[in-house]
PDB file of C-alpha atoms in Angstrom:
ATOM      1  CA  UNK A 129     -23.012  -7.295  -0.473  1.00 71.00           C
ATOM      2  CA  UNK A 130     -19.327  -7.868  -1.119  1.00 82.00           C
ATOM      3  CA  UNK A 131     -18.445  -9.847  -4.248  1.00 87.00           C
ATOM      4  CA  UNK A 132     -16.065 -12.767  -3.638  1.00 88.00           C
ATOM      5  CA  UNK A 133     -14.091 -11.811  -6.752  1.00 93.00           C
ATOM      6  CA  UNK A 134     -13.768  -8.104  -5.967  1.00 97.00           C
ATOM      7  CA  UNK A 135     -10.832  -6.700  -7.972  1.00 98.00           C
ATOM      8  CA  UNK A 136      -8.037  -5.498  -5.702  1.00 98.00           C
ATOM      9  CA  UNK A 137      -4.609  -4.078  -6.474  1.00 99.00           C
ATOM     10  CA  UNK A 138      -2.061  -4.394  -3.668  1.00 99.00           C
ATOM     11  CA  UNK A 139       1.240  -2.460  -3.651  1.00 99.00           C
ATOM     12  CA  UNK A 140       4.555  -3.162  -1.944  1.00 98.00           C
ATOM     13  CA  UNK A 141       8.092  -1.979  -2.538  1.00 97.00           C
ATOM     14  CA  UNK A 142      11.112  -4.069  -3.464  1.00 95.00           C
ATOM     15  CA  UNK A 143      14.173  -4.012  -1.272  1.00 89.00           C
ATOM     16  CA  UNK A 144      16.835  -1.447  -2.096  1.00 89.00           C
ATOM     17  CA  UNK A 145      20.425  -0.653  -1.285  1.00 85.00           C
ATOM     18  CA  UNK A 146      21.434   2.394   0.730  1.00 85.00           C
ATOM     19  CA  UNK A 147      22.956   4.048  -2.351  1.00 87.00           C
ATOM     20  CA  UNK A 148      19.959   3.300  -4.612  1.00 89.00           C
ATOM     21  CA  UNK A 149      18.334   6.309  -6.258  1.00 95.00           C
ATOM     22  CA  UNK A 150      15.122   4.511  -7.250  1.00 96.00           C
ATOM     23  CA  UNK A 151      12.925   1.843  -5.709  1.00 97.00           C
ATOM     24  CA  UNK A 152      10.655  -0.566  -7.586  1.00 97.00           C
ATOM     25  CA  UNK A 153       6.991  -0.812  -6.581  1.00 98.00           C
ATOM     26  CA  UNK A 154       4.926  -3.875  -7.481  1.00 98.00           C
ATOM     27  CA  UNK A 155       1.137  -3.902  -7.739  1.00 99.00           C
ATOM     28  CA  UNK A 156      -0.488  -7.351  -7.705  1.00 99.00           C
ATOM     29  CA  UNK A 157      -4.019  -7.420  -9.122  1.00 99.00           C
ATOM     30  CA  UNK A 158      -6.292 -10.043  -7.576  1.00 98.00           C
ATOM     31  CA  UNK A 159      -9.837 -11.300  -7.818  1.00 96.00           C
ATOM     32  CA  UNK A 160     -10.709 -11.436  -4.128  1.00 89.00           C
ATOM     33  CA  UNK A 161      -8.148 -13.700  -2.528  1.00 90.00           C
ATOM     34  CA  UNK A 162      -8.451 -16.488  -5.057  1.00 88.00           C
ATOM     35  CA  UNK A 163      -6.112 -15.734  -7.922  1.00 91.00           C
ATOM     36  CA  UNK A 164      -3.844 -13.162  -9.416  1.00 97.00           C
ATOM     37  CA  UNK A 165      -5.184 -11.417 -12.497  1.00 95.00           C
ATOM     38  CA  UNK A 166      -2.292  -9.128 -13.428  1.00 97.00           C
ATOM     39  CA  UNK A 167       0.592  -7.016 -12.234  1.00 98.00           C
ATOM     40  CA  UNK A 168       1.711  -3.396 -12.484  1.00 98.00           C
ATOM     41  CA  UNK A 169       4.979  -1.750 -11.531  1.00 98.00           C
ATOM     42  CA  UNK A 170       6.370   1.719 -11.033  1.00 98.00           C
ATOM     43  CA  UNK A 171       9.632   3.265  -9.912  1.00 98.00           C
ATOM     44  CA  UNK A 172       9.826   5.916  -7.227  1.00 99.00           C
ATOM     45  CA  UNK A 173      12.643   8.043  -5.861  1.00 98.00           C
ATOM     46  CA  UNK A 174      14.102   6.673  -2.628  1.00 97.00           C
ATOM     47  CA  UNK A 175      13.058   9.026   0.198  1.00 97.00           C
ATOM     48  CA  UNK A 176      11.285  11.163  -2.429  1.00 97.00           C
ATOM     49  CA  UNK A 177       7.724  12.455  -2.551  1.00 98.00           C
ATOM     50  CA  UNK A 178       6.410  10.778  -5.706  1.00 99.00           C
ATOM     51  CA  UNK A 179       4.798   7.522  -4.469  1.00 99.00           C
ATOM     52  CA  UNK A 180       1.248   8.918  -4.656  1.00 99.00           C
ATOM     53  CA  UNK A 181       1.624  10.165  -8.238  1.00 99.00           C
ATOM     54  CA  UNK A 182       3.437   7.044  -9.468  1.00 99.00           C
ATOM     55  CA  UNK A 183       0.900   4.611  -8.010  1.00 99.00           C
ATOM     56  CA  UNK A 184      -2.034   6.736  -9.200  1.00 99.00           C
ATOM     57  CA  UNK A 185      -0.556   7.028 -12.695  1.00 99.00           C
ATOM     58  CA  UNK A 186       0.154   3.305 -12.979  1.00 99.00           C
ATOM     59  CA  UNK A 187      -3.404   2.463 -11.936  1.00 99.00           C
ATOM     60  CA  UNK A 188      -5.279   5.021 -14.045  1.00 99.00           C
ATOM     61  CA  UNK A 189      -3.280   4.205 -17.195  1.00 98.00           C
ATOM     62  CA  UNK A 190      -3.769   0.457 -16.772  1.00 98.00           C
ATOM     63  CA  UNK A 191      -6.214  -1.609 -18.810  1.00 98.00           C
ATOM     64  CA  UNK A 192      -7.350  -3.056 -15.443  1.00 98.00           C
ATOM     65  CA  UNK A 193      -8.408   0.341 -14.054  1.00 98.00           C
ATOM     66  CA  UNK A 194     -12.132   0.072 -14.855  1.00 98.00           C
ATOM     67  CA  UNK A 195     -12.337  -3.308 -13.116  1.00 97.00           C
ATOM     68  CA  UNK A 196     -10.557  -2.340  -9.889  1.00 98.00           C
ATOM     69  CA  UNK A 197     -12.561  -1.766  -6.710  1.00 98.00           C
ATOM     70  CA  UNK A 198      -9.915  -1.318  -3.983  1.00 99.00           C
ATOM     71  CA  UNK A 199      -6.265  -0.329  -3.530  1.00 99.00           C
ATOM     72  CA  UNK A 200      -4.268  -1.984  -0.730  1.00 99.00           C
ATOM     73  CA  UNK A 201      -0.802  -0.888   0.309  1.00 99.00           C
ATOM     74  CA  UNK A 202       1.859  -2.100   2.694  1.00 98.00           C
ATOM     75  CA  UNK A 203       1.642   0.908   4.992  1.00 97.00           C
ATOM     76  CA  UNK A 204       2.038   4.496   3.823  1.00 98.00           C
ATOM     77  CA  UNK A 205       5.815   4.621   3.354  1.00 97.00           C
ATOM     78  CA  UNK A 206       7.700   3.206   0.398  1.00 98.00           C
ATOM     79  CA  UNK A 207      11.361   3.334  -0.536  1.00 95.00           C
ATOM     80  CA  UNK A 208      12.475   4.669   2.815  1.00 94.00           C
ATOM     81  CA  UNK A 209      10.405   7.765   3.606  1.00 96.00           C
ATOM     82  CA  UNK A 210       8.520   8.266   0.324  1.00 98.00           C
ATOM     83  CA  UNK A 211       5.152   8.854   1.970  1.00 98.00           C
ATOM     84  CA  UNK A 212       1.922   7.864   0.256  1.00 99.00           C
ATOM     85  CA  UNK A 213      -0.980  10.300   0.609  1.00 99.00           C
ATOM     86  CA  UNK A 214      -3.864   7.825   0.840  1.00 99.00           C
ATOM     87  CA  UNK A 215      -6.499  10.573   0.729  1.00 99.00           C
ATOM     88  CA  UNK A 216      -5.045  12.040  -2.473  1.00 99.00           C
ATOM     89  CA  UNK A 217      -4.641   8.557  -3.990  1.00 99.00           C
ATOM     90  CA  UNK A 218      -8.325   7.904  -3.299  1.00 99.00           C
ATOM     91  CA  UNK A 219      -9.291  11.245  -4.877  1.00 99.00           C
ATOM     92  CA  UNK A 220      -7.117  10.791  -7.981  1.00 99.00           C
ATOM     93  CA  UNK A 221      -8.244   7.219  -8.709  1.00 99.00           C
ATOM     94  CA  UNK A 222     -11.782   7.231  -7.328  1.00 99.00           C
ATOM     95  CA  UNK A 223     -10.901   3.992  -5.510  1.00 99.00           C
ATOM     96  CA  UNK A 224     -10.897   3.341  -1.770  1.00 99.00           C
ATOM     97  CA  UNK A 225      -7.447   2.840  -0.227  1.00 99.00           C
ATOM     98  CA  UNK A 226      -6.545   0.511   2.650  1.00 99.00           C
ATOM     99  CA  UNK A 227      -3.015   0.851   4.067  1.00 99.00           C
ATOM    100  CA  UNK A 228      -2.108  -2.209   6.134  1.00 98.00           C
ATOM    101  CA  UNK A 229       0.591  -2.775   8.721  1.00 96.00           C
ATOM    102  CA  UNK A 230       1.510  -5.826  10.744  1.00 94.00           C
ATOM    103  CA  UNK A 231       2.279  -3.703  13.825  1.00 93.00           C
ATOM    104  CA  UNK A 232       1.104  -0.314  14.978  1.00 90.00           C
ATOM    105  CA  UNK A 233       4.073   2.018  14.561  1.00 87.00           C
ATOM    106  CA  UNK A 234       5.563   4.130  17.309  1.00 90.00           C
ATOM    107  CA  UNK A 235       4.303   7.424  15.881  1.00 88.00           C
ATOM    108  CA  UNK A 236       6.486   9.558  18.136  1.00 90.00           C
ATOM    109  CA  UNK A 237       9.611   7.769  16.886  1.00 92.00           C
ATOM    110  CA  UNK A 238       8.368   7.798  13.288  1.00 90.00           C
ATOM    111  CA  UNK A 239       7.561  11.518  13.260  1.00 88.00           C
ATOM    112  CA  UNK A 240      10.908  12.252  14.905  1.00 91.00           C
ATOM    113  CA  UNK A 241      12.679  10.507  11.992  1.00 92.00           C
ATOM    114  CA  UNK A 242      10.877  12.799   9.537  1.00 91.00           C
ATOM    115  CA  UNK A 243      12.711  15.834  10.899  1.00 90.00           C
ATOM    116  CA  UNK A 244      15.802  14.749   8.933  1.00 91.00           C
ATOM    117  CA  UNK A 245      14.022  15.996   5.791  1.00 95.00           C
ATOM    118  CA  UNK A 246      13.829  19.649   4.738  1.00 95.00           C
ATOM    119  CA  UNK A 247      10.143  19.175   3.922  1.00 96.00           C
ATOM    120  CA  UNK A 248       9.383  17.416   7.224  1.00 95.00           C
ATOM    121  CA  UNK A 249       6.303  19.605   7.839  1.00 96.00           C
ATOM    122  CA  UNK A 250       4.734  18.478   4.542  1.00 97.00           C
ATOM    123  CA  UNK A 251       5.552  14.815   5.239  1.00 97.00           C
ATOM    124  CA  UNK A 252       4.168  15.068   8.778  1.00 95.00           C
ATOM    125  CA  UNK A 253       0.944  16.594   7.431  1.00 96.00           C
ATOM    126  CA  UNK A 254       0.496  13.663   4.993  1.00 97.00           C
ATOM    127  CA  UNK A 255       1.074  11.147   7.795  1.00 96.00           C
ATOM    128  CA  UNK A 256      -1.444  12.866  10.064  1.00 94.00           C
ATOM    129  CA  UNK A 257      -3.974  13.176   7.222  1.00 96.00           C
ATOM    130  CA  UNK A 258      -3.932   9.365   6.839  1.00 97.00           C
ATOM    131  CA  UNK A 259      -5.863   9.165  10.099  1.00 94.00           C
ATOM    132  CA  UNK A 260      -5.706   6.930  13.094  1.00 93.00           C
ATOM    133  CA  UNK A 261      -4.944   3.228  13.003  1.00 96.00           C
ATOM    134  CA  UNK A 262      -7.731   0.716  13.380  1.00 97.00           C
ATOM    135  CA  UNK A 263      -7.173  -2.870  14.432  1.00 97.00           C
ATOM    136  CA  UNK A 264      -8.522  -5.871  12.531  1.00 97.00           C
ATOM    137  CA  UNK A 265      -7.629  -9.189  14.150  1.00 96.00           C
ATOM    138  CA  UNK A 266      -3.807  -9.032  14.346  1.00 96.00           C
ATOM    139  CA  UNK A 267      -3.165  -6.244  11.815  1.00 98.00           C
ATOM    140  CA  UNK A 268      -3.624  -2.482  11.726  1.00 98.00           C
ATOM    141  CA  UNK A 269      -5.002  -0.355   8.934  1.00 98.00           C
ATOM    142  CA  UNK A 270      -5.698   3.198   7.825  1.00 98.00           C
ATOM    143  CA  UNK A 271      -8.282   3.855   5.139  1.00 98.00           C
ATOM    144  CA  UNK A 272      -9.522   6.525   2.759  1.00 99.00           C
ATOM    145  CA  UNK A 273     -12.797   6.531   0.836  1.00 98.00           C
ATOM    146  CA  UNK A 274     -14.269   3.500   2.588  1.00 98.00           C
ATOM    147  CA  UNK A 275     -16.240   2.852   5.774  1.00 97.00           C
ATOM    148  CA  UNK A 276     -14.576   0.736   8.464  1.00 96.00           C
ATOM    149  CA  UNK A 277     -17.198  -2.036   8.263  1.00 97.00           C
ATOM    150  CA  UNK A 278     -16.773  -2.410   4.490  1.00 97.00           C
ATOM    151  CA  UNK A 279     -13.001  -2.277   4.895  1.00 97.00           C
ATOM    152  CA  UNK A 280     -13.087  -5.056   7.483  1.00 97.00           C
ATOM    153  CA  UNK A 281     -15.351  -7.169   5.242  1.00 97.00           C
ATOM    154  CA  UNK A 282     -12.699  -6.906   2.501  1.00 98.00           C
ATOM    155  CA  UNK A 283      -9.945  -7.803   4.972  1.00 98.00           C
ATOM    156  CA  UNK A 284     -11.962 -10.803   6.216  1.00 97.00           C
ATOM    157  CA  UNK A 285     -12.431 -11.983   2.619  1.00 97.00           C
ATOM    158  CA  UNK A 286      -8.756 -11.646   1.697  1.00 97.00           C
ATOM    159  CA  UNK A 287      -6.872 -12.755   4.842  1.00 96.00           C
ATOM    160  CA  UNK A 288      -6.961 -16.457   3.963  1.00 93.00           C
ATOM    161  CA  UNK A 289      -3.398 -17.774   4.364  1.00 90.00           C
ATOM    162  CA  UNK A 290      -2.035 -15.378   6.965  1.00 94.00           C
ATOM    163  CA  UNK A 291      -2.887 -12.251   8.915  1.00 96.00           C
ATOM    164  CA  UNK A 292      -1.969 -10.222   5.813  1.00 97.00           C
ATOM    165  CA  UNK A 293      -4.468 -10.029   2.900  1.00 98.00           C
ATOM    166  CA  UNK A 294      -3.512 -12.400   0.094  1.00 97.00           C
ATOM    167  CA  UNK A 295      -3.104  -9.706  -2.599  1.00 98.00           C
ATOM    168  CA  UNK A 296      -0.649  -7.832  -0.370  1.00 98.00           C
ATOM    169  CA  UNK A 297       1.174 -11.014   0.647  1.00 96.00           C
ATOM    170  CA  UNK A 298       1.743 -11.901  -3.021  1.00 96.00           C
ATOM    171  CA  UNK A 299       2.800  -8.336  -3.931  1.00 97.00           C
ATOM    172  CA  UNK A 300       5.379  -8.575  -1.136  1.00 95.00           C
ATOM    173  CA  UNK A 301       6.686 -11.950  -2.363  1.00 94.00           C
ATOM    174  CA  UNK A 302       7.051 -10.676  -5.927  1.00 95.00           C
ATOM    175  CA  UNK A 303       8.668  -7.386  -4.874  1.00 94.00           C
ATOM    176  CA  UNK A 304      11.154  -9.083  -2.563  1.00 90.00           C
ATOM    177  CA  UNK A 305      11.896 -11.734  -5.214  1.00 90.00           C
ATOM    178  CA  UNK A 306      12.724  -9.047  -7.766  1.00 87.00           C
ATOM    179  CA  UNK A 307      15.301  -7.593  -5.395  1.00 74.00           C
ATOM    180  CA  UNK A 308      17.028 -10.892  -4.661  1.00 69.00           C
ATOM    181  CA  UNK A 309      15.044 -13.611  -2.954  1.00 58.00           C
ATOM    182  CA  UNK A 310      11.434 -13.632  -1.859  1.00 60.00           C
ATOM    183  CA  UNK A 311      10.784 -13.874   1.826  1.00 60.00           C
ATOM    184  CA  UNK A 312       7.709 -13.794   4.003  1.00 58.00           C
ATOM    185  CA  UNK A 313       6.490 -11.248   6.553  1.00 59.00           C
ATOM    186  CA  UNK A 314       4.809  -8.633   4.385  1.00 58.00           C
TER     187      UNK A 314
END
């Protein structure tokens, strides 16, 4: 049985300028969908390969770590093409990971864009390892370390004000506010 106040941390990136070297990530910690319990942050290299380590490190060093049950993310790319390895994040934290997107991406177009990077083969492997997209109502998700039914129960519990889970919606508002002005559409 799913607890209504399950502890969730949801991550999104702040906006960034083309010439930015680093990008801020914001992790909003929630009890279910009811209220925010805390916040974490980390900086990653724009178009780098450090999102997995930075998010994992921020979580495991946090005083909230022992209370957390789930990690949510806004997709698997942050700060341009800094690709999150959801399987490795699950393994390094021991927490299930749910990567959520409003729309299913055009994978052919996405993978084609990766070829601009010298390490495109590594990035492509991480993307493919994330698995196929599943649909829940109007959103899409990929998951690691959690069964689809349990994942969808968590999404049903947390999608209360929009199609996007509340912890992720708030992480998006905070992240976009820190880079200028908050706006919707996580």
